[in-house]
Coordinates of C-alpha atoms and ligand atoms in Angstrom, one line a residue:
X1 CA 112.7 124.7 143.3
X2 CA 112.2 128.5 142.2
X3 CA 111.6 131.0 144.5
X4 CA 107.9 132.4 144.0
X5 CA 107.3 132.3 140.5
X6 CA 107.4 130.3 137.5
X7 CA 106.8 130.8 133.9
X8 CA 106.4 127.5 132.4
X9 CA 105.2 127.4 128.3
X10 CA 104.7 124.8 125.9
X11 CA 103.8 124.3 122.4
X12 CA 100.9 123.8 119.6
X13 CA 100.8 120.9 117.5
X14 CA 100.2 119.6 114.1
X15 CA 99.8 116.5 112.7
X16 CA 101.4 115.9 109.7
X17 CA 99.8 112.4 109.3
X18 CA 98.2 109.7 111.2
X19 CA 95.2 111.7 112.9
X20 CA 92.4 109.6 114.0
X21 CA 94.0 106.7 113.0
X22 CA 96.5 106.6 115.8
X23 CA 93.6 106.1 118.5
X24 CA 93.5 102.9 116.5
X25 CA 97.5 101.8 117.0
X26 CA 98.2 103.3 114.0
X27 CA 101.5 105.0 113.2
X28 CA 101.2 109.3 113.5
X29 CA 104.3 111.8 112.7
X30 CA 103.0 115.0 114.2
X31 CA 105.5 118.4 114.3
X32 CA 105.6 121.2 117.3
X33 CA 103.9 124.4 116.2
X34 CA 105.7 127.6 116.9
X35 CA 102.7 129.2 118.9
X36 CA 102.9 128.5 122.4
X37 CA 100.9 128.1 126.0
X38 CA 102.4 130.7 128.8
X39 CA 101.5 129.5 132.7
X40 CA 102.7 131.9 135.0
X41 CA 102.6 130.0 138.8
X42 CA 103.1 132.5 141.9
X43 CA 103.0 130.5 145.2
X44 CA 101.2 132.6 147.8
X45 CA 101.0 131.4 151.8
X46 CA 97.5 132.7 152.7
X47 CA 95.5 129.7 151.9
X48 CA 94.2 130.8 148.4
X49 CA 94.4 129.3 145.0
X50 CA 93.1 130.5 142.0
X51 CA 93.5 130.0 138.5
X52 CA 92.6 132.2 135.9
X53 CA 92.4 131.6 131.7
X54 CA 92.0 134.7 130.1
X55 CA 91.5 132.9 126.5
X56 CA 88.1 131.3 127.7
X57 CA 86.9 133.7 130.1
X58 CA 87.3 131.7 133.4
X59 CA 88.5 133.1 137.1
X60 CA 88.2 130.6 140.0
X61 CA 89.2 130.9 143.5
X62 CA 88.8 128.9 146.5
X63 CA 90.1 128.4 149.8
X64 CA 92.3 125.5 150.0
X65 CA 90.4 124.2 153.1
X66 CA 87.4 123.9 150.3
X67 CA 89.7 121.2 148.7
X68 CA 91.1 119.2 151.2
X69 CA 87.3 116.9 151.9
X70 CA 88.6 116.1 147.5
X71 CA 91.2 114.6 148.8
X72 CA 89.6 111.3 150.0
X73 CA 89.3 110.4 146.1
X74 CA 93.0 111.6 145.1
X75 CA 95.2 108.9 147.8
X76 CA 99.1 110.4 147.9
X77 CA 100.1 106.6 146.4
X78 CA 97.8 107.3 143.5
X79 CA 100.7 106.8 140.2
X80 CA 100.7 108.6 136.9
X81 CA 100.0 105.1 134.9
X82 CA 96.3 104.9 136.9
X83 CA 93.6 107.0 134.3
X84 CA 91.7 109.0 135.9
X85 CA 88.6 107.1 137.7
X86 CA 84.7 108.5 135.9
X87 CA 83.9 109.1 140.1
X88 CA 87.2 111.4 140.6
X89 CA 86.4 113.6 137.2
X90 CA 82.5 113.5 138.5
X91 CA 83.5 114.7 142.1
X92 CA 85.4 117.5 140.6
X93 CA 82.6 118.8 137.7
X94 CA 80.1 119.0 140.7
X95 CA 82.9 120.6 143.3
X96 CA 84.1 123.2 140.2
X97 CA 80.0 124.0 139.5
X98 CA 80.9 125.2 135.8
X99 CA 78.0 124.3 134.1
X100 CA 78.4 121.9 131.7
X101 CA 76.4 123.2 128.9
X102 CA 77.7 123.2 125.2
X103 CA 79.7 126.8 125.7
X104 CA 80.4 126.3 129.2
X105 CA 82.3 122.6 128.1
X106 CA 85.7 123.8 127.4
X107 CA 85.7 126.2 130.5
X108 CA 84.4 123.2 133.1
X109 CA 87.0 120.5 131.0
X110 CA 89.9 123.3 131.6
X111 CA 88.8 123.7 135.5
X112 CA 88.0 119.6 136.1
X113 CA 91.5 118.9 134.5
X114 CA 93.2 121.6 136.6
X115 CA 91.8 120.4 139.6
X116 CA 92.4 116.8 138.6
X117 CA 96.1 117.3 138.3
X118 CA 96.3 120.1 141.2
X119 CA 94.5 117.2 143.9
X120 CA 96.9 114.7 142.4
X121 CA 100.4 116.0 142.8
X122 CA 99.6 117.8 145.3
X123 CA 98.6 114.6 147.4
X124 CA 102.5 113.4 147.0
X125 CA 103.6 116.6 149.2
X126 CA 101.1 116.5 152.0
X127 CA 99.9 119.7 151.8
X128 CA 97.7 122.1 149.3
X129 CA 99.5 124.5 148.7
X130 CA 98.4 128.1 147.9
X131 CA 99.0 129.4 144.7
X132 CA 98.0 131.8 141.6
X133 CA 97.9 130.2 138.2
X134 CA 97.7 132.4 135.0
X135 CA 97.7 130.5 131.6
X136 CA 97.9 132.7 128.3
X137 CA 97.4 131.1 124.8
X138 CA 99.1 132.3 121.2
X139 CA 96.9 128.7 120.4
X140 CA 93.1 128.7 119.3
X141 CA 91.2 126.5 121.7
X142 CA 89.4 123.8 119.8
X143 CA 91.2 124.0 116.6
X144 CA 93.3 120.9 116.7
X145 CA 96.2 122.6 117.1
X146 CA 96.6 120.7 120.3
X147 CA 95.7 123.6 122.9
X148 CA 94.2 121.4 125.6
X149 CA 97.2 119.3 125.2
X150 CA 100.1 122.5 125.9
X151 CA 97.5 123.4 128.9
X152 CA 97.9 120.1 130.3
X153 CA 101.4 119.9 129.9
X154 CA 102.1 123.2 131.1
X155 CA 99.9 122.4 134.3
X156 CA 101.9 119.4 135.3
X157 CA 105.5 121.1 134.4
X158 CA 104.3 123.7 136.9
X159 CA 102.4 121.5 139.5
X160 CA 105.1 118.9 139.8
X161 CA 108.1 121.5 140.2
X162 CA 105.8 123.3 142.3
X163 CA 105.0 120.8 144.4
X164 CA 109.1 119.6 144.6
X165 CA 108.3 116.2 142.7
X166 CA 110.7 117.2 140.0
X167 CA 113.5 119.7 140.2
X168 CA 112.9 123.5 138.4
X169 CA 115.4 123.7 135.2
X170 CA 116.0 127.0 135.1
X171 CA 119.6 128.5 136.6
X172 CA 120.3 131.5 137.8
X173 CA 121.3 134.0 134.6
X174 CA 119.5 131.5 132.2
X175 CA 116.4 132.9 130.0
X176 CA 115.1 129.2 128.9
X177 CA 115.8 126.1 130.7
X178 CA 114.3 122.4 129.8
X179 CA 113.8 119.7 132.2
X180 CA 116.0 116.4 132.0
X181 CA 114.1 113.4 129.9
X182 CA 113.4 111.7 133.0
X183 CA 111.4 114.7 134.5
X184 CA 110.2 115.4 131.0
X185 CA 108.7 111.7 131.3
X186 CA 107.1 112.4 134.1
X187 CA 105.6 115.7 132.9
X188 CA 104.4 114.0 129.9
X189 CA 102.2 110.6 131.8
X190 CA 100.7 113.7 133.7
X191 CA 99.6 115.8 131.1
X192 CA 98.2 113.0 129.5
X193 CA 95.6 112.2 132.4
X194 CA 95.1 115.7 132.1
X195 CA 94.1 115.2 128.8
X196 CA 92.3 111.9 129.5
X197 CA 89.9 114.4 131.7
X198 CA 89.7 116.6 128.6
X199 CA 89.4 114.1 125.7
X200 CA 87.9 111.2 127.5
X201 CA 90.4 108.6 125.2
X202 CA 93.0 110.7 123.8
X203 CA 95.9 108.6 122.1
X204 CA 98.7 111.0 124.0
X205 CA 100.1 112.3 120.4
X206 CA 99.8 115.7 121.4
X207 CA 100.5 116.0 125.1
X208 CA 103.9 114.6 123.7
X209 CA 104.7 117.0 121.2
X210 CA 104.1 119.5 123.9
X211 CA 106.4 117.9 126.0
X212 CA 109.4 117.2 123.8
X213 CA 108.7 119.5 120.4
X214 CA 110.2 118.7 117.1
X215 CA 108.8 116.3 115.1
X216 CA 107.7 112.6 116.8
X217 CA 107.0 109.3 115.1
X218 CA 104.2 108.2 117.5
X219 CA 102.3 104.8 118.2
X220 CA 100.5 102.5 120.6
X221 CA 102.0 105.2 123.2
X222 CA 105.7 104.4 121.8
X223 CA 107.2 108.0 120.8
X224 CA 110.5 108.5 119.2
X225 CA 111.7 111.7 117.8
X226 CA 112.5 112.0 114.3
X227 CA 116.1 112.2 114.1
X228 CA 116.3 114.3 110.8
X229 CA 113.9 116.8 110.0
X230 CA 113.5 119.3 107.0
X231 CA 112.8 122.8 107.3
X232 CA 109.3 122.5 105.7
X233 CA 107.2 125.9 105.7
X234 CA 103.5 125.2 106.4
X235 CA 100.3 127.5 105.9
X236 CA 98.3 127.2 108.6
X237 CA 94.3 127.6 108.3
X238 CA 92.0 128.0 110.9
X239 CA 88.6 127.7 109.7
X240 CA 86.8 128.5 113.5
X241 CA 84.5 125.6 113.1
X242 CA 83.7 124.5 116.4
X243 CA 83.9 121.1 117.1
X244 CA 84.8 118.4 119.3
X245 CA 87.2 116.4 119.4
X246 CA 85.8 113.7 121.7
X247 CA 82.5 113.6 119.6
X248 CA 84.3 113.1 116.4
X249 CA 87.1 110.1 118.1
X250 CA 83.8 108.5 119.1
X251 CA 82.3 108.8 115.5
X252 CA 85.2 107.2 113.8
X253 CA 85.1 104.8 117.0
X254 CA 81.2 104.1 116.1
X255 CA 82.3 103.7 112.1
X256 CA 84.8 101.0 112.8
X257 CA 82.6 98.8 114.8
X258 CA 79.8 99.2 112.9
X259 CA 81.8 98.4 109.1
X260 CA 85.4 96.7 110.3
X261 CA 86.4 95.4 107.3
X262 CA 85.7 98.7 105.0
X263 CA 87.0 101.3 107.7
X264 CA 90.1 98.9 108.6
X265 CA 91.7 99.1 105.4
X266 CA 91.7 103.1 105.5
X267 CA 93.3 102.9 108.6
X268 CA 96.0 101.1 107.1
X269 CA 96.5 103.2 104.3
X270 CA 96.5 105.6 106.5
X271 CA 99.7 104.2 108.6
X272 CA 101.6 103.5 105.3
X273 CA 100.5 107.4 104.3
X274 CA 102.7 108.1 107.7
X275 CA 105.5 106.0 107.3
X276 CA 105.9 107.0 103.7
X277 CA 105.9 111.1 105.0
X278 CA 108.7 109.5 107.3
X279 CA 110.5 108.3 105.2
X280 CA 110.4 111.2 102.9
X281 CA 111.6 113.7 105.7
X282 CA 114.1 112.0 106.7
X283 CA 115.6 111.8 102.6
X284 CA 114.7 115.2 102.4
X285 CA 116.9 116.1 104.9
X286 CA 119.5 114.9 103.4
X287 CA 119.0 116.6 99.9
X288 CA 115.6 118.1 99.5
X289 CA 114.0 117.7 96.1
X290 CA 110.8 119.1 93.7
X291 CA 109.9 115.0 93.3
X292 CA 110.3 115.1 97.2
X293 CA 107.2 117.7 97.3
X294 CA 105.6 116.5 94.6
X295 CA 105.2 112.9 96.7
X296 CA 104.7 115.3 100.5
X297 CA 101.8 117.1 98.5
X298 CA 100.3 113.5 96.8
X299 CA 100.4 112.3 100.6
X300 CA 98.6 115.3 101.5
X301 CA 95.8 114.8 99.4
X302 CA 95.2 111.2 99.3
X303 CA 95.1 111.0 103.1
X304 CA 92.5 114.1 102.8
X305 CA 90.2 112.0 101.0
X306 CA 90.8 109.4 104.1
X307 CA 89.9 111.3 106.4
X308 CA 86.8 112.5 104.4
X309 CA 85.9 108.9 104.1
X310 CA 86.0 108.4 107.7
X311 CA 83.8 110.5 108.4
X312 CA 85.9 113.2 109.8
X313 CA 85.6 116.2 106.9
X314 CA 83.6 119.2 106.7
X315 CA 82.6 121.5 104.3
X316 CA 84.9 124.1 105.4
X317 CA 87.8 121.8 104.9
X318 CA 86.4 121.1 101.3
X319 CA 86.6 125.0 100.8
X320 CA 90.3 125.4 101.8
X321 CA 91.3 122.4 99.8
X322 CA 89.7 123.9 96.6
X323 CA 90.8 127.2 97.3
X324 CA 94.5 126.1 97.8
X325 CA 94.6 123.7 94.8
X326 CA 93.1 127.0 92.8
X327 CA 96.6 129.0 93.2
X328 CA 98.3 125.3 93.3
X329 CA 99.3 124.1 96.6
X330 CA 97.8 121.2 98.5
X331 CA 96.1 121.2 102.1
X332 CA 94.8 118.4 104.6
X333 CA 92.8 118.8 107.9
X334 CA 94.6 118.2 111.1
X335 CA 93.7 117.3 114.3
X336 CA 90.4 115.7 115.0
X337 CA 88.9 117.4 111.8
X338 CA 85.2 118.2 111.0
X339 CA 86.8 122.0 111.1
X340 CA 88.9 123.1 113.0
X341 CA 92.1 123.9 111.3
X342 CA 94.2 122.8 108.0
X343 CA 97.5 122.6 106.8
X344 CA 99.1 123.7 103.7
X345 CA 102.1 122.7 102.2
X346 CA 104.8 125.8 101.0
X347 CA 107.2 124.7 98.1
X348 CA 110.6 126.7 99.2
X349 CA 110.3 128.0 95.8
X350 CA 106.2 128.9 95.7
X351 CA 106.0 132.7 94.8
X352 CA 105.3 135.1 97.7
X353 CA 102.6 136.2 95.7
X354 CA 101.1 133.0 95.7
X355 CA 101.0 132.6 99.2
X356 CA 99.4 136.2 99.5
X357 CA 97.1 135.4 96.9
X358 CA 95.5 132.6 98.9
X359 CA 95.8 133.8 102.2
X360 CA 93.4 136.7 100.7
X361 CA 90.9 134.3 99.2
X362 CA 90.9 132.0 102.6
X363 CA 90.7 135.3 104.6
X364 CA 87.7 136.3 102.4
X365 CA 85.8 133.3 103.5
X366 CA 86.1 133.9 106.8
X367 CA 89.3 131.9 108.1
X368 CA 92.1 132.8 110.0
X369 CA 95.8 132.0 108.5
X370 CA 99.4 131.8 109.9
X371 CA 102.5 130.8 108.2
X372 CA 104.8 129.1 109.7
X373 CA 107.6 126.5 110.3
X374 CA 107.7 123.5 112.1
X375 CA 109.1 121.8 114.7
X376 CA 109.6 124.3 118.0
X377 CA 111.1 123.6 121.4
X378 CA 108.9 121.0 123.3
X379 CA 108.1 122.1 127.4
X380 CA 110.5 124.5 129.3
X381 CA 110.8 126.8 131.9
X382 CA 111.1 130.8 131.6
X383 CA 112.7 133.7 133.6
X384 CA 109.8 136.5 133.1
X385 CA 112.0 138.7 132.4
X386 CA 113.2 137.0 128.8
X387 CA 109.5 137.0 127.5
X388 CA 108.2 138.4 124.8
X389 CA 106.5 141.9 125.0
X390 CA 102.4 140.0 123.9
X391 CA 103.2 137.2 126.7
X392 CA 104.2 140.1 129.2
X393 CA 100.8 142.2 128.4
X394 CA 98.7 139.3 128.8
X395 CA 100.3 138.1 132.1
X396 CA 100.1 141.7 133.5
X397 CA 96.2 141.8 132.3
X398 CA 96.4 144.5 129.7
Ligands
LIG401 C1 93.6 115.2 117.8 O1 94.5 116.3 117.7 C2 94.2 114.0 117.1 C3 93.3 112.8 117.2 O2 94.0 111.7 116.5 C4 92.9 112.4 118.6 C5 94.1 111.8 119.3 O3 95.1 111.4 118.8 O4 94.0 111.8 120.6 C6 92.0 113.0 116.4

């Protein structure tokens, strides 16, 4: 247990392969991001809990005597493997009274799942305890870099150590501590009903990248981590497309039923598109190779086309594929798509001047672009102390 504060972070996400088509059982490989969620946690003993998310504009506080009538619907023997029950989430969007309006979706989604996770661990103690919760994001929200998903995971990290479930990692004298895999289990069946709130039918990809980082071979809920992974330099593009990701799962969803056995088949191509990429990797690790790029970038853009054919492209997408293949690299969509962000593969060898070049033209249109590498520590605990200078600001509301 720590002794009034915790920092608790966890990363972004992308998905190399397999988007969409893993809510279908298919096979995903997705990679940790090395932009990161911050939760700061200070216990308090006056009866108070707030929680405050500078990135979408949203400061709540109630009394915890406000909470305890929830509790009816949150019983202390409710278990992680239970979803979340449409009455619970419904209780908690009227209690929160965030509006639930088109802009006000993410702020009442980030309270309800907060609340949702808050009610049930802190059933298993007895009490509600009092508490200030800060959470500060490098991540954009909605972008499909997996921001709900490092919220959620950072939330139950905190909650459960919090709340004495699970031990807190971090020793005295240590800057970064992680917790052991049977805590970071736990952590991870928790963020995902936190993202079940969120997402309505989220397959758990992300919240598990969160939790363990590196790269993950993920499907039907069965996650192992790649054992071998290459350095691989991504560019990153977001193209601030709003969009949502339940509305788009629910499209491909409605596409399915509607034309099984046209849509089926993609969705198998799509699985062999992953296991090829792993396969790939995991050679490339070994000895890394221009024929090994040339087959990561044909991957790339046949499973763009995919995901164009199932419905889940936009024209902004279109723009940063054409604008990439002009200065010759190759870029998918990640995530749920229809915006949101895309990826770009960087040859070791591609010319810095290439890179610039194309950043320029994708900034010119608007977008927003990070380079970066992949595959970044996975959930774990901070002393404040060791963070970094931007983390420090935003916690100390500068
Ligand atoms: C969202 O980042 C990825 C999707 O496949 C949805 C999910 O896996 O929950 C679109």
């Amino acid at each position: 247990m720590f002794n009034k504060t915790c920092v608790v972070s966890a990363p972004g996400k992308v998905i190399l392969h397999g988007e969409h088509a893993v809510v279908h059982g298919k096979v995903a490989v997705a990679v940790a991001l090395n932009l990161r969620t911050f939760l700061r946690m200070t216990l308090r003993n006056d009866g108070k809990i707030s929680i405050d998310l500078p990135n979408i504009r949203t400061k709540l506080c109630w009394e915890t005597s406000e909470l305890e009538p929830l509790l009816v619907a949150f019983p202390a023997d409710q278990i992680d493997s239970q979803p979340p029950s449409p009455e619970q989430v419904e209780k908690l969007k009227e209690f929160s009274g965030v509006a639930d309006g088109a802009a006000a979706a993410t702020r009442s989604q980030a309270t309800v799942a907060f609340l949702y996770l808050y009610l049930s661990i802190a059933s298993k103690c007895g009490v509600l305890p009092s508490m200030d919760i800060l959470v500060w994001s490098e991540l954009p929200t909605g972008a499909g870099l997996g921001s709900s998903a490092a919220y959620s995971v950072c939330l139950a990290g905190a909650l459960l150590s919090g709340c004495g479930v699970i031990g807190y990692p971090l020793g005295e004298g240590q800057s970064v501590a992680r917790w052991t895999e049977v805590e970071l289990g736990l952590i991870n069946r928790w963020a995902f009903r936190g993202e079940q709130v969120i997402h309505g039918n989220p397959s758990g990809v992300d919240n598990a990248v969160g939790t363990w980082g590196g790269a993950l071979r993920y499907q039907s809920g069965k996650i192992s981590s790649l054992k071998r992974v290459p350095t691989l330099r991504i560019l990153l593009t977001n193209t601030k497309v709003p969009r949502s990701t339940k509305i788009l799962v629910a499209g491909v969803k409605d596409k399915l039923l509607k034309f099984p056995a046209i849509m089926e088949p993609v969705l198998t191509s799509i699985d062999a598109i992953s296991q090829e990429c792993e396969g790939v990797l995991e050679a490339m690790a070994e000895h890394s190779s221009g024929e090994h790029y040339a087959m990561l970038e044909e991957l790339i853009d046949i499973n763009q086309h995919h995901l164009d054919a199932i419905g889940v492209g936009h024209s902004s997408l279109d723009r940063v594929c054409l604008i990439t293949a002009s200065h010759g690299l190759h870029s998918k969509l990640t995530g749920a798509g229809g915006g949101g962000c895309a990826i770009t593969l960087l040859r070791p060898d591609v010319a810095p001047s290439t890179v610039e070049a194309a950043i320029r033209d994708l900034e010119d249109c608007g977008f927003a672009c990070w380079e970066t590498d992949i595959g970044a520590l996975g959930v774990c605990a901070h002393s404040p102390p060791s963070l970094k200078a931007e983390v420090l600001k935003a916690f100390s509301g500068i």
